[in-house]
XYZ file of C-alpha atoms in Angstrom:
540
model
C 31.900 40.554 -26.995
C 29.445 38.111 -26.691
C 25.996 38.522 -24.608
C 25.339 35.074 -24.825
C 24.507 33.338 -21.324
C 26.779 30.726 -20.164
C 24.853 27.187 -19.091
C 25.614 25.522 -16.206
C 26.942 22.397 -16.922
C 25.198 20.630 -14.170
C 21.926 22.127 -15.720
C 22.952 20.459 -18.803
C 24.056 17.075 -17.390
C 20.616 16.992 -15.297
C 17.548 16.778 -16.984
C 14.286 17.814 -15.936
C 11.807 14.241 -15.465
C 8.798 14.591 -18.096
C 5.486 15.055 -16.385
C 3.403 11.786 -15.602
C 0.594 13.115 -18.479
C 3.804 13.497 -20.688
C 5.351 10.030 -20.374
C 1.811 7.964 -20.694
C 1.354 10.159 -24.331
C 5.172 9.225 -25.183
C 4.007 5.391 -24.189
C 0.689 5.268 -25.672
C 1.525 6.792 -28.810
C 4.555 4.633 -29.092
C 2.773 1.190 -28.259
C -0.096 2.646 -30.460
C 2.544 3.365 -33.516
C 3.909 -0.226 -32.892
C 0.655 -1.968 -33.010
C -0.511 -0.213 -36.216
C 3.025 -0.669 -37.514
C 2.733 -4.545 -36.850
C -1.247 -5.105 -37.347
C -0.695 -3.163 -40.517
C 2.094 -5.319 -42.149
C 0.098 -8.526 -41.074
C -3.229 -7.080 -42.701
C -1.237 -6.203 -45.318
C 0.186 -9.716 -46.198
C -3.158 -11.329 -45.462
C -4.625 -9.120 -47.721
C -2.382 -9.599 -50.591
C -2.585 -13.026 -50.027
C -6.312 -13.335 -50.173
C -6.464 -11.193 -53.179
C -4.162 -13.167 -54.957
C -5.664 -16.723 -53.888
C -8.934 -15.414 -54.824
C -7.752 -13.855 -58.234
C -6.063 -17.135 -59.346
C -9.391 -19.019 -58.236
C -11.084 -16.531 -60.588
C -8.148 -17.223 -63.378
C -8.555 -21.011 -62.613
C -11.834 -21.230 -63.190
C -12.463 -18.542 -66.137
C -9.399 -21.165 -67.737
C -11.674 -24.070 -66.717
C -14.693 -22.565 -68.538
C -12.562 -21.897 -71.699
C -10.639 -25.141 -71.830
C -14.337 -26.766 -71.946
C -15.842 -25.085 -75.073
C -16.056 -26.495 -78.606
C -15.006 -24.033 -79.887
C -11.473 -24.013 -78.328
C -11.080 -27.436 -79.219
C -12.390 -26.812 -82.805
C -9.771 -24.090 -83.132
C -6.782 -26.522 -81.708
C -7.481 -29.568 -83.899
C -7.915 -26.659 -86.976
C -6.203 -23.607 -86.496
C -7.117 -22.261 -90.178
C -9.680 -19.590 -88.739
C -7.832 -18.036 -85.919
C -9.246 -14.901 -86.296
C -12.442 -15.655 -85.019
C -11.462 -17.582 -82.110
C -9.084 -14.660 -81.250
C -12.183 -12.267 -81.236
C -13.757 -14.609 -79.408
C -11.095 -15.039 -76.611
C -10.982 -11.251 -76.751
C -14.714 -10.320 -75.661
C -14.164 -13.394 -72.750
C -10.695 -11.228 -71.415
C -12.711 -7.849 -71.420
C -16.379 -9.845 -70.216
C -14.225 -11.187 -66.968
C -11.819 -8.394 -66.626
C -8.473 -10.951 -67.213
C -5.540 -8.947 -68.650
C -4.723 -11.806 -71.045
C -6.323 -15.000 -72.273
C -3.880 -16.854 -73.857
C -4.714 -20.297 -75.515
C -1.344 -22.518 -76.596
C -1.600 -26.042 -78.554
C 0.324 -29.105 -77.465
C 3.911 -27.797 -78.429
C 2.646 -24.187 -76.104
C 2.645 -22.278 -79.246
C 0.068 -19.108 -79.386
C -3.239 -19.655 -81.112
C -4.881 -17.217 -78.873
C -3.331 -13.658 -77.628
C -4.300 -9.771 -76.776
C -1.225 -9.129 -78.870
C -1.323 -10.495 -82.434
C 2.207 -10.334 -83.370
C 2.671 -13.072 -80.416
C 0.832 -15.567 -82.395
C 2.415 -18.749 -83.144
C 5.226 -18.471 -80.830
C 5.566 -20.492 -77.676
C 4.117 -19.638 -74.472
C 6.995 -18.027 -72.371
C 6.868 -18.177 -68.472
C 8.131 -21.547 -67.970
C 5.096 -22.608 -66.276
C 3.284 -24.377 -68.729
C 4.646 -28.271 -69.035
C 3.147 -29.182 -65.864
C -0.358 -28.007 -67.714
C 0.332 -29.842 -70.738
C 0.621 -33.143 -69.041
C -2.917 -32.900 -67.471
C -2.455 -30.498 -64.413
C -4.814 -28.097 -62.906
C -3.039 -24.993 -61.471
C -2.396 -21.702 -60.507
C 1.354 -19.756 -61.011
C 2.667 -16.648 -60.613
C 5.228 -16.350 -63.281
C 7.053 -13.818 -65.358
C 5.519 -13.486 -68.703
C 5.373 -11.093 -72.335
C 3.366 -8.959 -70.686
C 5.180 -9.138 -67.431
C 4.734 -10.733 -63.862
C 1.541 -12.038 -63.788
C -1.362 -14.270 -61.911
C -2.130 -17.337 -63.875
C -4.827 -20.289 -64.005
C -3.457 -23.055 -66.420
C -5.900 -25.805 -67.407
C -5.107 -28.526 -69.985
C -7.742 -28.745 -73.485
C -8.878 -32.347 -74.093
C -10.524 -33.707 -77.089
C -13.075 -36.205 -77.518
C -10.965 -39.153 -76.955
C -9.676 -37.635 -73.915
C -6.530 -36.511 -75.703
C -4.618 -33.256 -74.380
C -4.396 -31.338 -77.636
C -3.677 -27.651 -75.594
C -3.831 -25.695 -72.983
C -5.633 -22.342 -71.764
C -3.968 -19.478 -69.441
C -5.954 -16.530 -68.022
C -3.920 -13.957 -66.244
C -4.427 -11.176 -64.108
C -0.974 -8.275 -64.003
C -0.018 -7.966 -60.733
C 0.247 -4.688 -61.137
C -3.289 -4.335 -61.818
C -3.733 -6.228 -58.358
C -1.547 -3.305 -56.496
C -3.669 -0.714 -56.753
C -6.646 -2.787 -54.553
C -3.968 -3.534 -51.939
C -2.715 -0.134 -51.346
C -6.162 1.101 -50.776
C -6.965 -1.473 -47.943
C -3.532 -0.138 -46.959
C -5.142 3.654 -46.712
C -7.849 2.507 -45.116
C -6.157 0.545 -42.346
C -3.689 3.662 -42.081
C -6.767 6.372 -41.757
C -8.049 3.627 -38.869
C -4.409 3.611 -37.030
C -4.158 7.351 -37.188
C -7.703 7.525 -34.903
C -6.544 4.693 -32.636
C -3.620 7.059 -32.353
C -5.251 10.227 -31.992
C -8.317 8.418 -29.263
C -5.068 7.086 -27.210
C -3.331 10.556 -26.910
C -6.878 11.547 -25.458
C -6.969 8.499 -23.349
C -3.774 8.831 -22.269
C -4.499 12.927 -20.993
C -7.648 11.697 -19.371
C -5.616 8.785 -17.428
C -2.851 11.285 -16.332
C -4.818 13.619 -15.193
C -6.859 11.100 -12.994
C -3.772 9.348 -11.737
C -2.076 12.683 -10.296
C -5.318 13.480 -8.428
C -5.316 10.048 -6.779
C -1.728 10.291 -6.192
C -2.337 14.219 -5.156
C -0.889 15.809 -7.741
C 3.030 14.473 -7.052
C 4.972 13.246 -9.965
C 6.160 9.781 -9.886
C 10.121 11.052 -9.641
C 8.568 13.067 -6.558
C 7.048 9.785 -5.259
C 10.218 7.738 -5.292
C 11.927 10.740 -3.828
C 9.113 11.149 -1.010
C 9.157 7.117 -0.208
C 13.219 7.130 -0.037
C 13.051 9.855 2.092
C 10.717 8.201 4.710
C 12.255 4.859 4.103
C 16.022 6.296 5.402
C 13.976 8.450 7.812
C 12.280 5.104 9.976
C 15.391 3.308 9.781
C 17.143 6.239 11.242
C 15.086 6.635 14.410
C 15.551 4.572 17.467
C 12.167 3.367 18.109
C 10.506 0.635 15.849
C 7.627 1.661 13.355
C 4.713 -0.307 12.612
C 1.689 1.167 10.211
C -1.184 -1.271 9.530
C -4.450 -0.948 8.014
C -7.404 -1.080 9.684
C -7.630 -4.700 9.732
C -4.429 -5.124 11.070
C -2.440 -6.159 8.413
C 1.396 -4.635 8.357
C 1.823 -1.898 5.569
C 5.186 -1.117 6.782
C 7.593 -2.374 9.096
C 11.244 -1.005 9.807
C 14.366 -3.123 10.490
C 14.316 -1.581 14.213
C 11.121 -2.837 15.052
C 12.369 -6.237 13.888
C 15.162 -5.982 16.103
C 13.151 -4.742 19.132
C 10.310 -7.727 18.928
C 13.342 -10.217 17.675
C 11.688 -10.964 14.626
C 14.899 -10.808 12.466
C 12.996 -12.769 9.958
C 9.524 -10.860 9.596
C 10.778 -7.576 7.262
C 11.314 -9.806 4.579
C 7.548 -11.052 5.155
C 4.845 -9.393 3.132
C 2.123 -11.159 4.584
C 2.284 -9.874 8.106
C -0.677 -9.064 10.608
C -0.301 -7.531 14.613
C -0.877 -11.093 15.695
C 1.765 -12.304 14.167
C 3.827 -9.553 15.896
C 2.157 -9.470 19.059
C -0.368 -12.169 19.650
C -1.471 -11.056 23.696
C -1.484 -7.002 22.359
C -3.305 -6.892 18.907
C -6.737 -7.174 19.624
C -6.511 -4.098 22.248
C -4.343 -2.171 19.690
C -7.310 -2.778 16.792
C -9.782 -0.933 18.804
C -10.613 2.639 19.211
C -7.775 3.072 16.530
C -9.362 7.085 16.471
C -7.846 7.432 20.065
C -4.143 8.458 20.477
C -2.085 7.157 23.107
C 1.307 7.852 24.098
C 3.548 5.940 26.620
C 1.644 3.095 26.820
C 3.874 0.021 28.270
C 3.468 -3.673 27.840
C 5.420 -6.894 27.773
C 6.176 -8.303 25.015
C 9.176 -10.498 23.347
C 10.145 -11.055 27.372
C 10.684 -7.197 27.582
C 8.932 -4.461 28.694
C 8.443 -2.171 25.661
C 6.842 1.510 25.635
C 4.452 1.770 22.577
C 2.583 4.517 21.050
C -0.620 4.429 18.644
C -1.540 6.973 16.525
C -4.365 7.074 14.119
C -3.413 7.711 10.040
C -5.844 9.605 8.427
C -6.259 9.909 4.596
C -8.478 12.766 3.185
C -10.222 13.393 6.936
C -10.912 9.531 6.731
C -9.263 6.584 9.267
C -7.080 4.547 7.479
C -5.306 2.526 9.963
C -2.989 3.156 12.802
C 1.040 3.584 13.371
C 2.836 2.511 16.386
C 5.937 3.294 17.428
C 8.174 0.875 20.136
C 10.905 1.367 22.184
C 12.210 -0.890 25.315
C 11.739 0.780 28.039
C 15.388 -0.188 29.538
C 16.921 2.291 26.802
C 14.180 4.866 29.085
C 14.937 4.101 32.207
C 17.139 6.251 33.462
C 15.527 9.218 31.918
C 12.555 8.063 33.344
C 13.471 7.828 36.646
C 14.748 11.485 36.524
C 11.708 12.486 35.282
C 9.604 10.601 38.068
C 11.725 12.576 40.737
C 11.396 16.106 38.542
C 6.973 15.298 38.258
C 7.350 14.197 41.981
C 8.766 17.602 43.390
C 6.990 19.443 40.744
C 3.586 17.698 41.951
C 5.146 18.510 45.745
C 5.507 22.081 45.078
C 2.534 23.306 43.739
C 0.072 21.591 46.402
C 1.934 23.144 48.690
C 2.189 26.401 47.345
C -1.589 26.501 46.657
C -1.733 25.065 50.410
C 0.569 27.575 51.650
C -0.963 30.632 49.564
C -4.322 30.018 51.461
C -2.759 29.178 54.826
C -0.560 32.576 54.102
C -4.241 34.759 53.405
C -5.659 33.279 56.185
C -2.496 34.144 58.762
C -2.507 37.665 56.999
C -6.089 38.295 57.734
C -5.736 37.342 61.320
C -2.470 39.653 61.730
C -4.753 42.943 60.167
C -7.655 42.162 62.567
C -5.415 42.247 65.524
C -5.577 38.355 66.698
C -1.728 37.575 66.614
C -1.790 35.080 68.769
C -4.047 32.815 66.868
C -2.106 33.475 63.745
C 0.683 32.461 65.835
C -0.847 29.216 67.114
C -2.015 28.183 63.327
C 1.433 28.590 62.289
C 2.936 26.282 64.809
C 0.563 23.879 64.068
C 0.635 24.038 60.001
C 4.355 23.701 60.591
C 4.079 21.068 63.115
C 1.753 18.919 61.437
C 3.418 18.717 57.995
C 6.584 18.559 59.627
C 5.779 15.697 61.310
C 3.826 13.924 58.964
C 7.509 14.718 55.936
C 9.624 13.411 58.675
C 7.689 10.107 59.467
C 7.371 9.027 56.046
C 11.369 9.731 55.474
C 12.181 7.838 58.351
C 9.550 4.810 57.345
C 10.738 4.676 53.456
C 14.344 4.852 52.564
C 14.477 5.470 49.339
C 13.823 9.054 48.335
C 12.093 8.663 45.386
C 9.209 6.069 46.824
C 9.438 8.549 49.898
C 8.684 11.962 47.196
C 5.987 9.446 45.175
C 3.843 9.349 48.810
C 4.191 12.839 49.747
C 3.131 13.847 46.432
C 0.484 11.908 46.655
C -0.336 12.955 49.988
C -0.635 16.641 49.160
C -2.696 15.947 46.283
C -5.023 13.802 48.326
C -5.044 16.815 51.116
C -6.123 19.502 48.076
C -9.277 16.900 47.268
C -9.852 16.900 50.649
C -9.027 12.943 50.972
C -6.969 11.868 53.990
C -4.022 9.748 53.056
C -2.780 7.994 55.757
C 0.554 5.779 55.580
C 0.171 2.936 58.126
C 2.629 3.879 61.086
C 4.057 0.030 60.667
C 4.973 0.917 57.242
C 8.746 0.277 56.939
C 10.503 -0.370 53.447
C 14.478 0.316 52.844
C 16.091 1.431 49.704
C 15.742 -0.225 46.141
C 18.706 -0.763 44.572
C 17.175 -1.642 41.210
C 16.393 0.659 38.466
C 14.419 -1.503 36.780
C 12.090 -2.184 39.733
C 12.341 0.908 41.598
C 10.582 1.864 38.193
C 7.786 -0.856 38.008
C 7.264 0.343 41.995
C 6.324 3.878 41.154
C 4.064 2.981 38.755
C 2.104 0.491 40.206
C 2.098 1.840 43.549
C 1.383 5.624 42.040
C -1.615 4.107 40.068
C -2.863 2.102 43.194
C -3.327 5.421 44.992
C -4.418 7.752 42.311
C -7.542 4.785 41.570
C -7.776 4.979 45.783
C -7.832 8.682 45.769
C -10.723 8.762 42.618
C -13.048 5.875 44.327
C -12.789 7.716 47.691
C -14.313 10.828 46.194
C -16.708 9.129 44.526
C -18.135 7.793 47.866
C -17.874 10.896 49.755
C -21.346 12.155 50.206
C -21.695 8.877 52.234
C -18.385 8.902 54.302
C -15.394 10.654 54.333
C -13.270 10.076 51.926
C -10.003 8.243 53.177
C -6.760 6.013 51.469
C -4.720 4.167 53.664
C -1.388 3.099 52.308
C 0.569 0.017 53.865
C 4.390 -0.557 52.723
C 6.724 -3.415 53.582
C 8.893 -5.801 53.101
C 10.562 -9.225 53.671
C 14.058 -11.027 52.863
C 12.147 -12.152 49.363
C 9.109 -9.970 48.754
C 8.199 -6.103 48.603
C 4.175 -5.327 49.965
C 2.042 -2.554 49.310
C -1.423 -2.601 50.128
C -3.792 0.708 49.462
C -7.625 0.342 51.137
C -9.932 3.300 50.341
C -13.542 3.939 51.503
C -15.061 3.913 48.419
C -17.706 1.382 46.802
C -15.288 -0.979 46.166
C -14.517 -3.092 42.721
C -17.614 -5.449 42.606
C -17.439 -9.241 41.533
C -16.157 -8.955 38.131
C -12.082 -8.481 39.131
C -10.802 -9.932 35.100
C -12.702 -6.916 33.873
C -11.008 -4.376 35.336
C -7.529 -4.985 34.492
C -8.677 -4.465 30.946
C -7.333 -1.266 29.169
C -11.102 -0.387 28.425
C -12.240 -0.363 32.113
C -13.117 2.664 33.659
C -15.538 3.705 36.002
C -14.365 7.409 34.721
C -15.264 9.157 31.568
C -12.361 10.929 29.396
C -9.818 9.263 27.296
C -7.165 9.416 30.016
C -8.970 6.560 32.227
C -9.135 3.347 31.644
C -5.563 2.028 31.285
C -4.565 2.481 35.546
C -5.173 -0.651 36.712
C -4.077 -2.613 33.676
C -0.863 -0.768 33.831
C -0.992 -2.389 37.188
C -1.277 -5.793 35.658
C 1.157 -5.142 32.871
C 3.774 -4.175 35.638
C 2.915 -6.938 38.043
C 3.262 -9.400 34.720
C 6.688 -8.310 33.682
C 8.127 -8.702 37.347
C 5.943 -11.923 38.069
C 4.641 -10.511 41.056
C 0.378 -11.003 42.248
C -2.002 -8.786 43.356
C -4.802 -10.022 45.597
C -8.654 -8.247 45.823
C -10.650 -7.350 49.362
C -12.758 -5.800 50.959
C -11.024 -3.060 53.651
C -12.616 -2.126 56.902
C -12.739 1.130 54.844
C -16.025 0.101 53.278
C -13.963 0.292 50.228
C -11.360 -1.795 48.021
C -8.560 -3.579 49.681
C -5.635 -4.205 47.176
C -2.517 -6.041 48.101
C 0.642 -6.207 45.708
C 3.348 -8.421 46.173
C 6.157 -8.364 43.698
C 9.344 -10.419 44.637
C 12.627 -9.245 45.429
């Protein structure tokens, strides 16, 4: 039986893509080879040809020379002493290196020939009429001593008469072995070009994979499809430009979301061209990361991230990533109620805990009836200050948003206090109830931060007003901070903060950005605070 191993026939069917070094060698030496191959041939028949033109020049004119002397015409108007003009002829063909020197009268009969036994019979090659009636020329032409390079020049006498003519050959097969060593030559030279390229060719490969870190181009086409059906799978829009803005990539879903059917087919793009109000804010800082950013855009609100692309530790643009934010509402609105109750409980179970020590402490040193009293009064007081704000807002999650906020503000020591005529009812919206929390949420956290920046001065205090009318929501927050100087435009920009850290800076123009996409105002005072007064107004 036979040990032989079986090969797959898929193995078979698929073959393994040649290495990048491999397939520039393959093309190199192949372009190389066809080069010589061609440059070769056409040196080759330029060579020939020169040699040829400039034998039968040196034919034509060793002819020219002969057909002049005396003694050649001597010998054709007497041809009694053709011996000596033979041996004359014969120390010319050896002095200029001709293979035959033939000299024929006016009938192209022999009076002159290397081969004596040819004399007296006519010239044979066909070619020697035109020479005979006065013509100047060169031929190539089969003759006794075969194919041959000729210069033909008439004899004239005295009177001017043609009375012969004189042919000077060169073999061509004497000529052959003068071609065939250019040939070698040019062959030795193709075989370096050759042998440099394969070098070249190695050198290039190698340099190209290290650019291209070390993948295989059948590895790069695999990589790229693979990211290519990966962006145009996910739901939010991708956008990665280079540091100057200009679009590298852009997927069919961010096309969609900005309703720019027309710009993937546009190679030219640039974040203006995408969005005009956004792309100067995008373009800066591109080393900071943000996530959840929203703006308006393409008369939507749309929730963006930026993240910075690094190449080899250095920046190398930025990707952002878009979604509208109606596709996150509803998720979003859970979440706001989950952060809300998770904000709730742990203020007041860090409240509690202390309150809880403190009780405990009073119970071990006997006084039970203070511990007593400081119970009724922590219940009491929170009790009371839960049940007013249910019973002034309606709607539970605007009610959860201000007692978050109010036990945060109570753990930094800031009094939050919601103006007893507060009085709003439910929002039926999802969209706005939305915009509401975060406006209103980043009203009072700015309150809460400028309040405890003032508070070696005063004590630190945010007073939050809600309403409403038939057409318009209010909310007005005061604190007793410094308040927001003269400059108001500057602080609805994404780079204001009077904070340090990367996570200020973008409150307020959140604020804006909210306010914009509902087309509600916002108007800047002074409160009786000592701080910032703002008042909100976003219509119904």
């Amino acid at each position: 039986m036979s040990n032989t191993k079986k090969q797959n026939p898929l193995q078979s069917m698929v073959k393994r893509p040649k290495r990048l070094e491999t397939r520039l060698i393959i093309w190199v030496t192949g372009l190389c080879v066809l080069q010589a191959v061609l440059f070769g041939g056409l040196v080759y028949q330029i060579t020939a040809q020169s040699l040829h033109n400039h034998i039968g020049d040196k034919a034509l004119a060793v002819a020219t020379s002969i057909a002049s002397s005396d003694e050649v015409v001597k010998a054709l108007k007497n041809p009694s002493n053709l011996v000596a003009i033979n041996q004359e002829i014969e120390n010319l063909r050896q002095l200029t290196d001709a293979d035959f020197i033939v000299i024929g009268d006016k009938n192209a009969h022999r009076i002159a020939h290397p081969d004596s036994n040819k004399l007296g019979k006519r010239m044979v090659g066909g070619d020697s009429q035109a020479a005979l009636r006065g013509e100047r020329y060169i031929s190539v032409a089969q003759g006794s001593l075969g194919e041959s390079i000729r210069g033909k020049v008439p004899v004239y006498d005295e009177q001017q008469n043609i009375i012969g003519l004189v042919s000077v050959g060169f073999l061509v097969q004497s000529v052959e072995p003068l071609i065939r060593a250019r040939i070698v030559e040019i062959m030795i030279w193709g075989l370096l070009l050759v042998a440099l390229s394969i070098i070249a060719a190695i050198f290039i490969g190698q340099r190209v994979r290290n650019a291209i870190f070390g993948l295989q181009p059948d590895e790069i086409a695999r990589l790229f499809s693979e990211q290519d059906a990966i962006l145009n799978t996910m739901r939010s829009g991708v956008i990665a430009l280079d540091p100057d803005g200009r679009v590298r990539k852009l997927t069919q879903r961010a096309c969609e979301i900005l309703d720019k059917p027309a710009a993937c087919s546009n190679k030219s793009l640039t974040l203006k061209d995408l969005l005009p109000e956004h792309a100067e804010f995008l373009l800066r800082n591109q080393r900071r990361k943000m996530v959840g950013f929203e703006l308006f855009a393409a008369d939507k609100r749309l929730v963006l991230s930026r993240f910075s692309l690094q190449v080899q530790g250095q920046a190398d643009g930025i990707l952002l990533t878009l979604r509208p934010a109606d596709e996150l509402e509803y998720l979003s609105q859970q979440l706001t109620k989950v952060q809300a109750f998770a904000e709730l409980l742990r203020v007041q179970t860090h409240d509690y805990s202390n309150k809880l020590n403190l009780i405990g402490a009073l119970i071990q040193m006997g006084k039970n009836e203070q511990a007593i009293e400081l119970i009724g009064q922590e219940s009491q007081g929170s009790q009371a200050q839960i049940h007013h704000l249910l019973e002034r807002i309606q709607d539970p999650v605007l009610a959860g948003l201000l007692v978050g906020k109010y036990h945060k503000a109570r753990e930094l020591n800031v009094v939050l206090e919601l103006n007893p005529d507060s009085l709003l009812g439910a929002i039926e919206r999802t969209e706005m109830l939305e915009r509401v929390v975060s406006i209103l949420g980043n009203l009072i956290d700015n309150a809460i931060d400028a309040a405890i920046r003032a508070s070696e001065e005063r004590t630190p205090y945010v007073r939050v007003t809600v309403d409403e009318t038939s057409q318009t929501l209010l909310f007005d927050v005061e604190d007793s901070g410094f308040g927001l100087g003269s400059d108001h435009e500057v602080i609805f920009t994404p780079q204001y903060s009077s904070k340090s850290g990367a996570e200020h800076g973008i409150g307020l123009y959140l604020v804006k950005t909210n306010l914009d996409s509902c087309g509600g105002s916002l108007e800047i005072g002074e409160s009786d605070l000592k701080g910032a007064r703002l008042s909100v107004y976003i219509p119904k």
